[in-house]
Amino acid sequence: MPNAQNHAPGATPDHSDAMEFDPYLLPPDAIREPPKSLWEALKQIGPGIILAGTIVGSGELLLTTALGAKQGFVFLWLILYSCVIKVFVQIELGRYAISSGKPTLGAINELSGPRLGNHWIAWCWLFMMLSTVFQLGAMTGTVGQALHLAITGAPSEPPAQVAAATDAPTSDADSKANSDERKPADEKAIAKTEETAKGSSTTKDAASIPPSQRPEVPWAVLVCIAAIVLLWSGTYRRIEVVTTFLVVSVTLLTVAATCALPFTTFPIPWQEVMNGLKFQLPAEGIAVAFGVFGITGVGATELFFYPYWCLEKGYARYAGPADSSPEWEARAKGWIRVMHLDAWVSMIVFTISTLAFYFMGAAVLHPQGLHPEGQKMILTLSRMFVDSFGGWTQIVFLIGAAAVLFKTLYLSSAGNARLLADFISLAGVVKYQNPEHRGRMIHWLSISIPVLALVLFLAFKEPKWMVVVGGFGQALMLPIISFATIYFRYRKMDRRMEPRRITDILMWIAAISITLVAGYALKTQVEKLFSPPAEVQDVIKPPDPQAKPPGQ
């Protein structure tokens, strides 16, 4: 029987015949010495950039920006902490994948504990993955809405209706002045907005609107088709190239806009920025803080993805199967250093992008009292660019927003397909005969996920609820994968690959932080899922004893 470490993912002797396929096979002729210089090592990064592409999505564009608009710079310190601390769990999963040649589900499936074909944690991942497809459906619809507004022409200056939608404070005198000065333009803008936003997926009666009256639906279908086209030949190299282009483009655009703020009417208030670096909590306190930690940085989905991308890049193959020789130890440590560089470079990329979105919200939207929410969220977010640089930038923002969300849809489909292919193989449903067989399975799974996401969007038509479903699944999974990582570190890791003590300490801090946040998030998500709609709450709310009877 061949050594199990020559097989993948997480092969055992009983399943070795089903696991001998690339990129998890570790053949001796694939061994390569690690790079010696920083420049050569930088040429070998890539998995982290794909991860950054998944991270910089709806959370950063929608939630982080909205947080800055509502809270200002108060949570700057927490965003930085969140982006940095979770990386220590990520790199430990990468370390174990390189030293063992096993991806996430393969490693998990070797753990002791209850199982039904697969280990119970693998089943938890499957349920989480299915819940996150609801989020992908919400992204599909939101991209469709952004493209519809961009192509058909959204109003570039929507002050009146956006202020009303976001409860922006305005005085009576200001309202009268605005009405007198811009009444014709505002009336046209309101009419145009109502027309373009008609059937928006965030309205309370969205589920009752037929698809023929929802203008974003055809665009959502085109988004699905575009994702399928890109995923049709979804090799690692294609995914890495496309992701690098999109991540760099979106990051440069947002960072350039942020750097240009000092030359606009909304300069960055540096004193507030410095205060935001101090540990503090606003009146809302712990509830908002937990939310900030949960939406920024690496999430449960990304933690599962990362070992797969590391193996497809070739880090474990280059190190070779583990043995007792000092040569293997040197190679493995060398490629683990490359993985560390990859993880920290990606951390810098998604942290800079996250901060750019946060700064735009805090510097431009917050002083105006604009809060991106409801059916005009995209239009309100576009005010970051319109109010700072002029109306011509609105279409740039809308297209950029569509690209950000589409990128996450594309990468999540590619990553989930790899884990699904692994899951059904480990469960014994399919035995891959060769790399091509597994590749075909990944191919069909990857193009089916955008279709499923589109179907869910058309069926439920309520992105906010769909995001809640995905958030519930991720909140449940984060502490599980964090403590599974700790188990790998102390019980499964080759002792020669152990990290430094400070890395261990920070990994524990990350796991504890994640668990606390996940516990609070689960409580919040359960309350959201089972609480009655706002209309029902209004009906069941007890009458105010101080209220006067009608007519008095």
Coordinates of C-alpha atoms in Angstrom, one line a residue:
M1 CA 0.0 0.0 0.0
P2 CA 1.5 3.3 -0.9
N3 CA 2.2 6.0 1.7
A4 CA -1.1 7.9 2.3
Q5 CA 0.7 11.1 2.1
N6 CA 1.2 10.6 -1.6
H7 CA -2.6 10.8 -2.0
A8 CA -5.1 13.5 -1.7
P9 CA -7.3 15.0 -0.5
G10 CA -6.7 13.6 3.0
A11 CA -6.4 10.1 1.5
T12 CA -6.4 7.1 3.7
P13 CA -5.3 3.6 2.7
D14 CA -8.9 2.6 2.2
H15 CA -9.6 5.4 -0.3
S16 CA -6.1 5.7 -1.9
D17 CA -7.3 4.4 -5.3
A18 CA -9.9 7.3 -5.5
M19 CA -7.5 10.0 -4.5
E20 CA -4.6 9.7 -6.8
F21 CA -5.2 12.8 -8.9
D22 CA -3.7 16.2 -9.4
P23 CA -3.2 18.7 -7.9
Y24 CA -3.1 16.7 -4.7
L25 CA -0.8 13.9 -5.8
L26 CA 2.7 14.6 -4.7
P27 CA 5.0 13.0 -7.3
P28 CA 8.8 13.2 -6.8
D29 CA 9.3 14.8 -10.2
A30 CA 7.2 17.8 -9.1
I31 CA 9.6 18.7 -6.3
R32 CA 11.0 22.2 -6.6
E33 CA 13.4 24.2 -4.4
P34 CA 11.8 27.3 -2.8
P35 CA 12.8 30.8 -4.0
K36 CA 15.7 32.4 -2.3
S37 CA 15.0 36.1 -2.9
L38 CA 12.0 38.2 -2.0
W39 CA 11.4 39.1 -5.7
E40 CA 11.4 35.4 -6.7
A41 CA 9.1 34.6 -3.8
L42 CA 6.7 37.4 -4.9
K43 CA 6.4 35.7 -8.3
Q44 CA 5.1 32.6 -6.5
I45 CA 2.2 34.3 -4.7
G46 CA -1.4 33.9 -5.9
P47 CA -3.7 32.0 -3.6
G48 CA -4.0 35.0 -1.3
I49 CA -4.9 37.3 -4.2
I50 CA -7.8 35.0 -5.1
L51 CA -8.8 35.0 -1.4
A52 CA -8.6 38.8 -1.4
G53 CA -10.9 38.8 -4.4
T54 CA -13.4 36.8 -2.5
I55 CA -13.1 39.0 0.6
V56 CA -13.4 42.4 -1.1
G57 CA -17.0 42.0 -2.1
S58 CA -20.4 42.9 -0.7
G59 CA -19.1 43.2 2.8
E60 CA -16.6 45.9 2.0
L61 CA -18.6 47.7 -0.7
L62 CA -21.9 47.7 1.1
L63 CA -21.5 47.1 4.8
T64 CA -18.1 48.7 5.5
T65 CA -19.0 51.8 3.6
A66 CA -22.4 52.0 5.3
L67 CA -20.6 51.6 8.7
G68 CA -18.4 54.6 7.9
A69 CA -21.4 56.6 6.8
K70 CA -23.2 55.9 10.0
Q71 CA -20.4 55.9 12.6
G72 CA -17.7 58.0 11.1
F73 CA -14.1 56.9 12.0
V74 CA -15.0 55.5 15.4
F75 CA -14.4 51.8 14.4
L76 CA -11.1 52.3 12.4
W77 CA -9.1 50.5 15.1
L78 CA -11.5 47.5 15.0
I79 CA -11.4 47.2 11.3
L80 CA -7.6 47.1 11.3
Y81 CA -7.7 44.5 14.2
S82 CA -10.2 42.3 12.3
C83 CA -8.3 42.3 9.0
V84 CA -5.0 41.3 10.7
I85 CA -5.9 38.9 13.5
K86 CA -7.9 36.4 11.4
V87 CA -4.9 35.8 9.1
F88 CA -3.3 33.8 11.8
V89 CA -6.0 31.1 11.5
Q90 CA -5.6 31.3 7.7
I91 CA -1.8 30.7 7.7
E92 CA -2.1 27.7 10.1
L93 CA -4.5 26.0 7.7
G94 CA -2.1 26.8 4.8
R95 CA 0.8 25.4 6.9
Y96 CA -0.9 22.2 7.5
A97 CA -2.0 21.8 3.8
I98 CA 1.6 22.3 2.6
S99 CA 3.2 19.9 5.1
S100 CA 0.6 17.2 4.7
G101 CA -0.6 17.7 1.1
K102 CA -4.2 17.6 2.3
P103 CA -6.8 20.3 1.7
T104 CA -9.4 21.4 4.2
L105 CA -12.1 18.7 3.8
G106 CA -9.6 15.9 3.3
A107 CA -7.9 16.9 6.6
I108 CA -11.2 17.2 8.4
N109 CA -12.4 13.8 7.2
E110 CA -9.5 12.1 8.9
L111 CA -10.6 13.4 12.3
S112 CA -12.3 11.1 14.8
G113 CA -16.0 11.7 15.6
P114 CA -19.5 11.1 14.3
R115 CA -19.8 10.7 10.5
L116 CA -22.3 9.8 7.9
G117 CA -20.1 9.0 4.9
N118 CA -18.2 12.2 5.7
H119 CA -17.2 13.7 9.0
W120 CA -19.8 15.8 10.8
I121 CA -17.7 19.0 10.3
A122 CA -17.7 18.3 6.5
W123 CA -21.5 18.1 6.7
C124 CA -21.6 21.4 8.5
W125 CA -19.5 22.9 5.7
L126 CA -22.0 21.6 3.2
F127 CA -24.9 23.3 4.9
M128 CA -22.9 26.5 5.3
M129 CA -22.0 26.4 1.6
L130 CA -25.7 26.0 0.6
S131 CA -26.6 28.9 2.8
T132 CA -24.0 31.1 1.2
V133 CA -25.5 30.4 -2.2
F134 CA -28.4 32.5 -1.0
Q135 CA -25.8 35.3 -0.6
L136 CA -24.6 34.7 -4.1
G137 CA -28.2 35.0 -5.3
A138 CA -28.5 38.4 -3.6
M139 CA -25.2 39.5 -5.3
T140 CA -26.6 38.4 -8.7
G141 CA -29.7 40.5 -8.2
T142 CA -27.7 43.5 -6.9
V143 CA -25.3 43.4 -9.8
G144 CA -28.3 43.3 -12.1
Q145 CA -29.7 46.4 -10.4
A146 CA -26.4 48.2 -10.6
L147 CA -26.0 47.4 -14.3
H148 CA -29.6 48.4 -15.0
L149 CA -29.0 51.8 -13.4
A150 CA -25.7 52.3 -15.1
I151 CA -26.9 51.3 -18.6
T152 CA -30.3 52.9 -18.6
G153 CA -29.1 56.0 -16.8
A154 CA -29.5 56.6 -13.1
P155 CA -29.9 60.2 -11.8
S156 CA -26.5 61.6 -11.1
E157 CA -27.8 64.0 -8.5
P158 CA -30.5 62.5 -6.4
P159 CA -30.5 64.7 -3.2
A160 CA -34.1 64.8 -2.3
Q161 CA -35.1 61.2 -2.6
V162 CA -31.8 59.9 -1.2
A163 CA -32.0 62.2 1.8
A164 CA -35.6 61.0 2.4
A165 CA -34.6 57.4 2.1
T166 CA -31.7 57.8 4.5
D167 CA -33.2 60.2 7.0
A168 CA -30.7 62.9 6.2
P169 CA -31.2 65.9 8.5
T170 CA -32.2 69.0 6.7
S171 CA -33.7 72.2 8.0
D172 CA -36.9 73.8 6.7
A173 CA -35.0 76.6 5.3
D174 CA -32.6 74.3 3.4
S175 CA -35.5 72.2 2.2
K176 CA -37.3 75.3 0.9
A177 CA -34.1 76.6 -0.8
N178 CA -33.5 73.2 -2.4
S179 CA -37.1 73.1 -3.6
D180 CA -36.9 76.6 -5.1
E181 CA -33.6 76.1 -6.7
R182 CA -33.8 72.6 -8.0
K183 CA -37.5 71.6 -8.2
P184 CA -37.6 70.8 -11.9
A185 CA -34.4 68.7 -11.7
D186 CA -35.5 67.0 -8.5
E187 CA -38.9 66.1 -9.9
K188 CA -37.2 64.5 -13.0
A189 CA -34.6 62.8 -10.8
I190 CA -37.3 61.3 -8.5
A191 CA -39.4 60.2 -11.5
K192 CA -36.3 58.6 -13.1
T193 CA -35.3 56.9 -9.8
E194 CA -38.7 55.5 -9.2
E195 CA -38.8 54.2 -12.7
T196 CA -35.3 52.6 -12.6
A197 CA -35.8 51.3 -9.0
K198 CA -39.3 49.9 -9.7
G199 CA -39.4 46.3 -8.7
S200 CA -36.2 46.7 -6.6
S201 CA -35.4 43.5 -4.8
T202 CA -35.3 45.3 -1.5
T203 CA -38.8 46.6 -1.4
K204 CA -41.2 45.0 1.1
D205 CA -43.5 43.5 -1.5
A206 CA -40.7 42.3 -3.9
A207 CA -41.9 38.7 -3.7
S208 CA -45.3 39.7 -5.2
I209 CA -43.8 41.5 -8.2
P210 CA -43.6 39.4 -11.4
P211 CA -40.2 39.1 -13.1
S212 CA -41.6 40.9 -16.2
Q213 CA -41.9 44.1 -14.0
R214 CA -38.5 43.8 -12.4
P215 CA -36.0 45.5 -14.8
E216 CA -33.0 44.1 -13.0
V217 CA -34.0 40.5 -13.8
P218 CA -32.7 40.4 -17.4
W219 CA -29.4 41.9 -16.2
A220 CA -29.2 39.3 -13.5
V221 CA -29.6 36.6 -16.1
L222 CA -26.7 38.2 -18.1
V223 CA -24.6 38.2 -14.9
C224 CA -25.2 34.5 -14.5
I225 CA -24.3 33.8 -18.2
A226 CA -21.1 35.9 -17.8
A227 CA -20.1 33.9 -14.8
I228 CA -20.6 30.7 -16.6
V229 CA -18.5 31.8 -19.6
L230 CA -15.6 32.7 -17.3
L231 CA -15.9 29.5 -15.3
W232 CA -16.2 27.3 -18.4
S233 CA -12.5 26.8 -18.5
G234 CA -11.9 27.7 -14.8
T235 CA -8.3 26.5 -14.4
Y236 CA -6.3 27.9 -11.5
R237 CA -4.2 30.0 -13.9
R238 CA -7.3 31.6 -15.4
I239 CA -8.9 32.3 -12.0
E240 CA -5.6 33.8 -10.7
V241 CA -5.2 36.1 -13.8
V242 CA -8.9 37.3 -13.8
T243 CA -8.9 37.9 -10.1
T244 CA -5.6 39.8 -10.0
F245 CA -6.9 42.1 -12.7
L246 CA -10.3 42.8 -11.0
V247 CA -8.7 43.2 -7.5
V248 CA -6.0 45.6 -8.7
S249 CA -8.5 47.6 -10.8
V250 CA -11.1 48.0 -8.0
T251 CA -8.5 48.7 -5.3
L252 CA -6.7 51.3 -7.4
L253 CA -10.0 53.0 -8.3
T254 CA -11.2 53.2 -4.7
V255 CA -7.7 54.2 -3.3
A256 CA -7.3 56.9 -5.9
A257 CA -10.7 58.3 -5.1
T258 CA -9.8 58.3 -1.3
C259 CA -6.4 60.0 -2.0
A260 CA -8.2 62.7 -4.0
L261 CA -10.6 63.6 -1.2
P262 CA -8.3 66.4 0.2
F263 CA -8.8 68.2 -3.1
T264 CA -12.6 68.1 -2.9
T265 CA -15.2 69.7 -0.6
F266 CA -14.9 66.6 1.7
P267 CA -11.3 66.5 2.9
I268 CA -10.2 63.7 5.3
P269 CA -10.6 64.9 8.9
W270 CA -7.2 63.6 10.2
Q271 CA -8.0 64.4 13.8
E272 CA -11.0 62.1 13.6
V273 CA -8.8 59.5 11.9
M274 CA -6.4 59.6 14.8
N275 CA -9.2 59.4 17.3
G276 CA -10.5 56.3 15.4
L277 CA -7.2 54.5 16.1
K278 CA -7.9 54.7 19.9
F279 CA -9.9 51.9 21.6
Q280 CA -13.4 53.1 22.0
L281 CA -17.0 52.1 21.5
P282 CA -19.9 54.4 20.7
A283 CA -23.2 54.5 22.4
E284 CA -24.4 51.4 20.4
G285 CA -21.5 49.6 22.0
I286 CA -20.9 45.9 21.7
A287 CA -23.6 45.1 19.1
V288 CA -22.0 47.3 16.4
A289 CA -18.5 46.2 17.4
F290 CA -19.5 42.5 16.9
G291 CA -21.0 43.4 13.5
V292 CA -17.8 45.2 12.4
F293 CA -15.6 42.3 13.3
G294 CA -17.8 39.8 11.5
I295 CA -18.0 41.7 8.2
T296 CA -14.4 42.5 7.7
G297 CA -11.3 40.4 6.9
V298 CA -11.3 36.6 6.4
G299 CA -14.5 34.7 6.8
A300 CA -15.4 31.0 7.2
T301 CA -15.8 30.5 3.5
E302 CA -12.3 32.0 2.8
L303 CA -10.7 29.8 5.5
F304 CA -12.1 26.7 3.8
F305 CA -11.0 27.9 0.4
Y306 CA -7.4 28.9 1.1
P307 CA -5.8 25.4 1.5
Y308 CA -7.3 24.4 -1.9
W309 CA -5.8 27.4 -3.7
C310 CA -2.4 26.7 -2.0
L311 CA -2.4 23.2 -3.3
E312 CA -3.5 24.2 -6.8
K313 CA -0.8 26.7 -6.9
G314 CA 1.6 23.8 -6.2
Y315 CA 3.2 24.6 -2.8
A316 CA 2.7 21.1 -1.4
R317 CA 3.8 19.4 -4.6
Y318 CA 6.9 21.5 -4.7
A319 CA 7.8 20.5 -1.1
G320 CA 7.1 16.8 -1.9
P321 CA 5.7 14.1 0.3
A322 CA 6.8 14.3 3.9
D323 CA 9.7 12.2 5.0
S324 CA 12.3 12.3 7.8
S325 CA 15.1 13.9 5.6
P326 CA 16.4 17.4 6.3
E327 CA 16.0 18.2 2.6
W328 CA 12.2 17.8 2.8
E329 CA 12.2 19.9 6.0
A330 CA 14.1 22.7 4.3
R331 CA 11.9 22.6 1.2
A332 CA 8.6 22.5 3.2
K333 CA 9.7 25.4 5.5
G334 CA 10.8 27.4 2.4
W335 CA 7.4 27.0 0.7
I336 CA 5.6 27.7 4.0
R337 CA 7.5 31.0 4.0
V338 CA 6.2 31.7 0.5
M339 CA 2.7 31.0 1.7
H340 CA 3.2 33.4 4.6
L341 CA 4.3 36.1 2.2
D342 CA 1.2 35.3 0.0
A343 CA -1.1 35.6 3.0
W344 CA 0.3 38.8 4.3
V345 CA 0.4 40.4 0.8
S346 CA -3.3 39.5 0.4
M347 CA -4.0 41.0 3.9
I348 CA -2.4 44.3 2.9
V349 CA -4.5 44.3 -0.3
F350 CA -7.9 43.6 1.2
T351 CA -7.1 45.9 4.2
I352 CA -6.2 48.8 2.0
S353 CA -9.3 48.2 -0.1
T354 CA -11.5 47.9 3.0
L355 CA -10.0 51.1 4.5
A356 CA -10.6 53.0 1.2
F357 CA -14.3 52.1 1.2
Y358 CA -14.5 52.9 4.9
F359 CA -12.8 56.3 4.5
M360 CA -15.1 57.2 1.6
G361 CA -18.2 56.5 3.7
A362 CA -16.9 58.2 6.8
A363 CA -15.5 61.3 5.0
V364 CA -18.2 61.9 2.4
L365 CA -21.5 60.3 3.5
H366 CA -21.2 60.7 7.3
P367 CA -21.0 64.5 7.4
Q368 CA -24.1 64.7 5.2
G369 CA -26.1 62.3 7.3
L370 CA -26.5 59.9 4.4
H371 CA -27.0 56.2 5.4
P372 CA -26.9 53.6 2.6
E373 CA -29.8 51.3 3.2
G374 CA -33.1 50.2 1.7
Q375 CA -34.0 50.2 -1.9
K376 CA -31.7 53.2 -2.7
M377 CA -28.5 51.7 -1.2
I378 CA -26.6 51.7 -4.5
L379 CA -27.7 55.2 -5.4
T380 CA -26.7 56.5 -1.9
L381 CA -23.3 54.8 -2.1
S382 CA -22.8 56.5 -5.5
R383 CA -23.0 59.8 -3.7
M384 CA -19.4 59.1 -2.4
F385 CA -18.2 59.8 -5.9
V386 CA -20.9 62.1 -7.2
D387 CA -20.7 64.6 -4.3
S388 CA -16.9 64.6 -4.4
F389 CA -16.0 64.5 -8.1
G390 CA -19.2 65.3 -10.0
G391 CA -22.1 63.5 -11.6
W392 CA -20.0 61.9 -14.3
T393 CA -18.5 59.5 -11.8
Q394 CA -21.8 57.9 -10.9
I395 CA -21.6 55.5 -13.9
V396 CA -18.0 54.7 -12.9
F397 CA -19.1 53.8 -9.4
L398 CA -22.1 51.7 -10.6
I399 CA -19.9 49.7 -13.0
G400 CA -17.2 49.3 -10.3
A401 CA -19.8 48.1 -7.8
A402 CA -21.1 45.6 -10.3
A403 CA -17.5 44.4 -10.9
V404 CA -16.8 44.0 -7.1
L405 CA -19.9 41.9 -6.5
F406 CA -19.5 39.9 -9.7
K407 CA -16.0 39.0 -8.7
T408 CA -17.2 37.5 -5.5
L409 CA -19.8 35.5 -7.4
Y410 CA -17.2 34.2 -9.8
L411 CA -14.6 33.3 -7.2
S412 CA -17.1 31.7 -4.7
S413 CA -18.5 29.5 -7.5
A414 CA -15.0 28.4 -8.4
G415 CA -13.9 27.7 -4.8
N416 CA -17.2 26.0 -3.8
A417 CA -17.0 23.7 -6.8
R418 CA -13.6 22.4 -5.7
L419 CA -14.8 21.7 -2.2
L420 CA -18.0 20.1 -3.5
A421 CA -16.0 17.8 -5.8
D422 CA -13.9 16.8 -2.8
F423 CA -16.9 16.3 -0.6
I424 CA -18.7 13.8 -2.9
S425 CA -15.5 11.9 -3.5
L426 CA -14.7 11.6 0.2
A427 CA -18.3 10.5 0.8
G428 CA -17.8 7.6 -1.7
V429 CA -20.4 8.9 -4.1
V430 CA -17.9 9.2 -6.9
K431 CA -14.5 7.7 -7.4
Y432 CA -12.3 9.8 -9.7
Q433 CA -10.3 7.7 -12.1
N434 CA -7.9 10.4 -13.2
P435 CA -7.3 14.2 -13.0
E436 CA -9.6 14.8 -16.0
H437 CA -12.5 13.0 -14.3
R438 CA -12.2 15.3 -11.3
G439 CA -11.7 18.3 -13.6
R440 CA -15.0 17.6 -15.4
M441 CA -16.8 17.4 -12.0
I442 CA -15.4 20.7 -10.9
H443 CA -16.3 22.2 -14.3
W444 CA -20.0 21.2 -14.1
L445 CA -20.3 22.1 -10.4
S446 CA -18.8 25.5 -10.9
I447 CA -21.1 26.5 -13.7
S448 CA -24.1 25.1 -11.8
I449 CA -23.6 27.4 -8.8
P450 CA -24.3 30.7 -10.6
V451 CA -27.5 29.1 -12.1
L452 CA -28.6 28.0 -8.6
A453 CA -27.9 31.5 -7.3
L454 CA -30.0 33.0 -10.1
V455 CA -32.9 30.6 -9.4
L456 CA -32.8 31.5 -5.7
F457 CA -32.9 35.2 -6.5
L458 CA -35.8 34.8 -8.8
A459 CA -37.6 32.6 -6.3
F460 CA -37.1 34.8 -3.1
K461 CA -36.5 38.2 -4.6
E462 CA -35.4 39.6 -1.3
P463 CA -31.6 40.1 -1.1
K464 CA -31.6 41.3 2.5
W465 CA -33.2 38.1 3.8
M466 CA -30.9 36.0 1.5
V467 CA -27.9 37.7 3.0
V468 CA -29.2 36.9 6.5
V469 CA -29.4 33.2 5.6
G470 CA -25.8 33.2 4.4
G471 CA -24.7 35.1 7.5
F472 CA -26.3 32.5 9.7
G473 CA -24.4 29.7 8.1
Q474 CA -21.0 31.5 8.2
A475 CA -21.5 32.5 11.9
L476 CA -22.1 28.8 12.8
M477 CA -19.1 27.6 10.9
L478 CA -16.4 30.2 11.9
P479 CA -15.6 28.8 15.5
I480 CA -15.8 25.2 14.2
I481 CA -13.1 25.7 11.6
S482 CA -11.0 27.9 13.9
F483 CA -10.8 25.2 16.6
A484 CA -10.3 22.5 14.0
T485 CA -7.3 24.5 12.9
I486 CA -6.0 24.5 16.5
Y487 CA -6.5 20.8 16.7
F488 CA -4.4 20.3 13.5
R489 CA -1.8 22.6 14.9
Y490 CA -1.3 20.6 18.2
R491 CA -2.3 17.0 17.3
K492 CA -1.6 16.6 13.5
M493 CA 1.1 19.0 12.5
D494 CA 4.6 17.7 11.8
R495 CA 6.6 19.0 14.8
R496 CA 9.3 20.3 12.5
M497 CA 6.8 22.7 11.0
E498 CA 5.6 24.2 14.3
P499 CA 5.2 28.0 14.2
R500 CA 6.8 30.4 16.7
R501 CA 5.1 31.0 20.1
I502 CA 3.9 34.4 19.2
T503 CA 2.1 33.0 16.2
D504 CA 0.4 30.4 18.5
I505 CA -0.7 33.1 20.9
L506 CA -2.2 35.2 18.1
M507 CA -3.9 32.2 16.6
W508 CA -5.6 31.6 20.0
I509 CA -6.6 35.2 20.3
A510 CA -8.1 35.0 16.8
A511 CA -10.0 31.8 17.6
I512 CA -11.4 33.3 20.8
S513 CA -12.4 36.5 19.1
I514 CA -14.1 34.6 16.3
T515 CA -16.0 32.4 18.7
L516 CA -17.3 35.4 20.7
V517 CA -18.4 37.2 17.6
A518 CA -19.9 34.1 16.1
G519 CA -22.0 33.4 19.3
Y520 CA -23.3 37.0 19.2
A521 CA -23.9 36.8 15.4
L522 CA -25.9 33.5 15.8
K523 CA -28.1 35.1 18.4
T524 CA -28.7 38.1 16.1
Q525 CA -29.4 36.0 13.0
V526 CA -31.8 33.7 14.9
E527 CA -33.7 36.8 16.0
K528 CA -33.8 38.1 12.5
L529 CA -34.9 34.8 11.0
F530 CA -37.8 34.2 13.4
S531 CA -38.9 37.8 14.1
P532 CA -42.1 38.9 12.4
P533 CA -42.0 41.4 9.6
A534 CA -42.2 45.1 10.4
E535 CA -45.8 45.2 9.4
V536 CA -46.7 42.4 11.8
Q537 CA -44.7 44.0 14.5
D538 CA -46.7 47.2 14.1
V539 CA -49.9 45.2 14.4
I540 CA -48.9 43.3 17.5
K541 CA -47.3 46.2 19.2
P542 CA -49.4 47.1 22.3
P543 CA -51.1 50.4 22.3
D544 CA -49.5 53.4 23.9
P545 CA -51.5 54.3 27.1
Q546 CA -50.4 57.9 26.7
A547 CA -51.7 58.2 23.2
K548 CA -54.7 60.4 22.6
P549 CA -57.8 58.8 21.0
P550 CA -58.4 59.8 17.3
G551 CA -60.0 63.1 16.8
Q552 CA -58.5 64.7 19.9

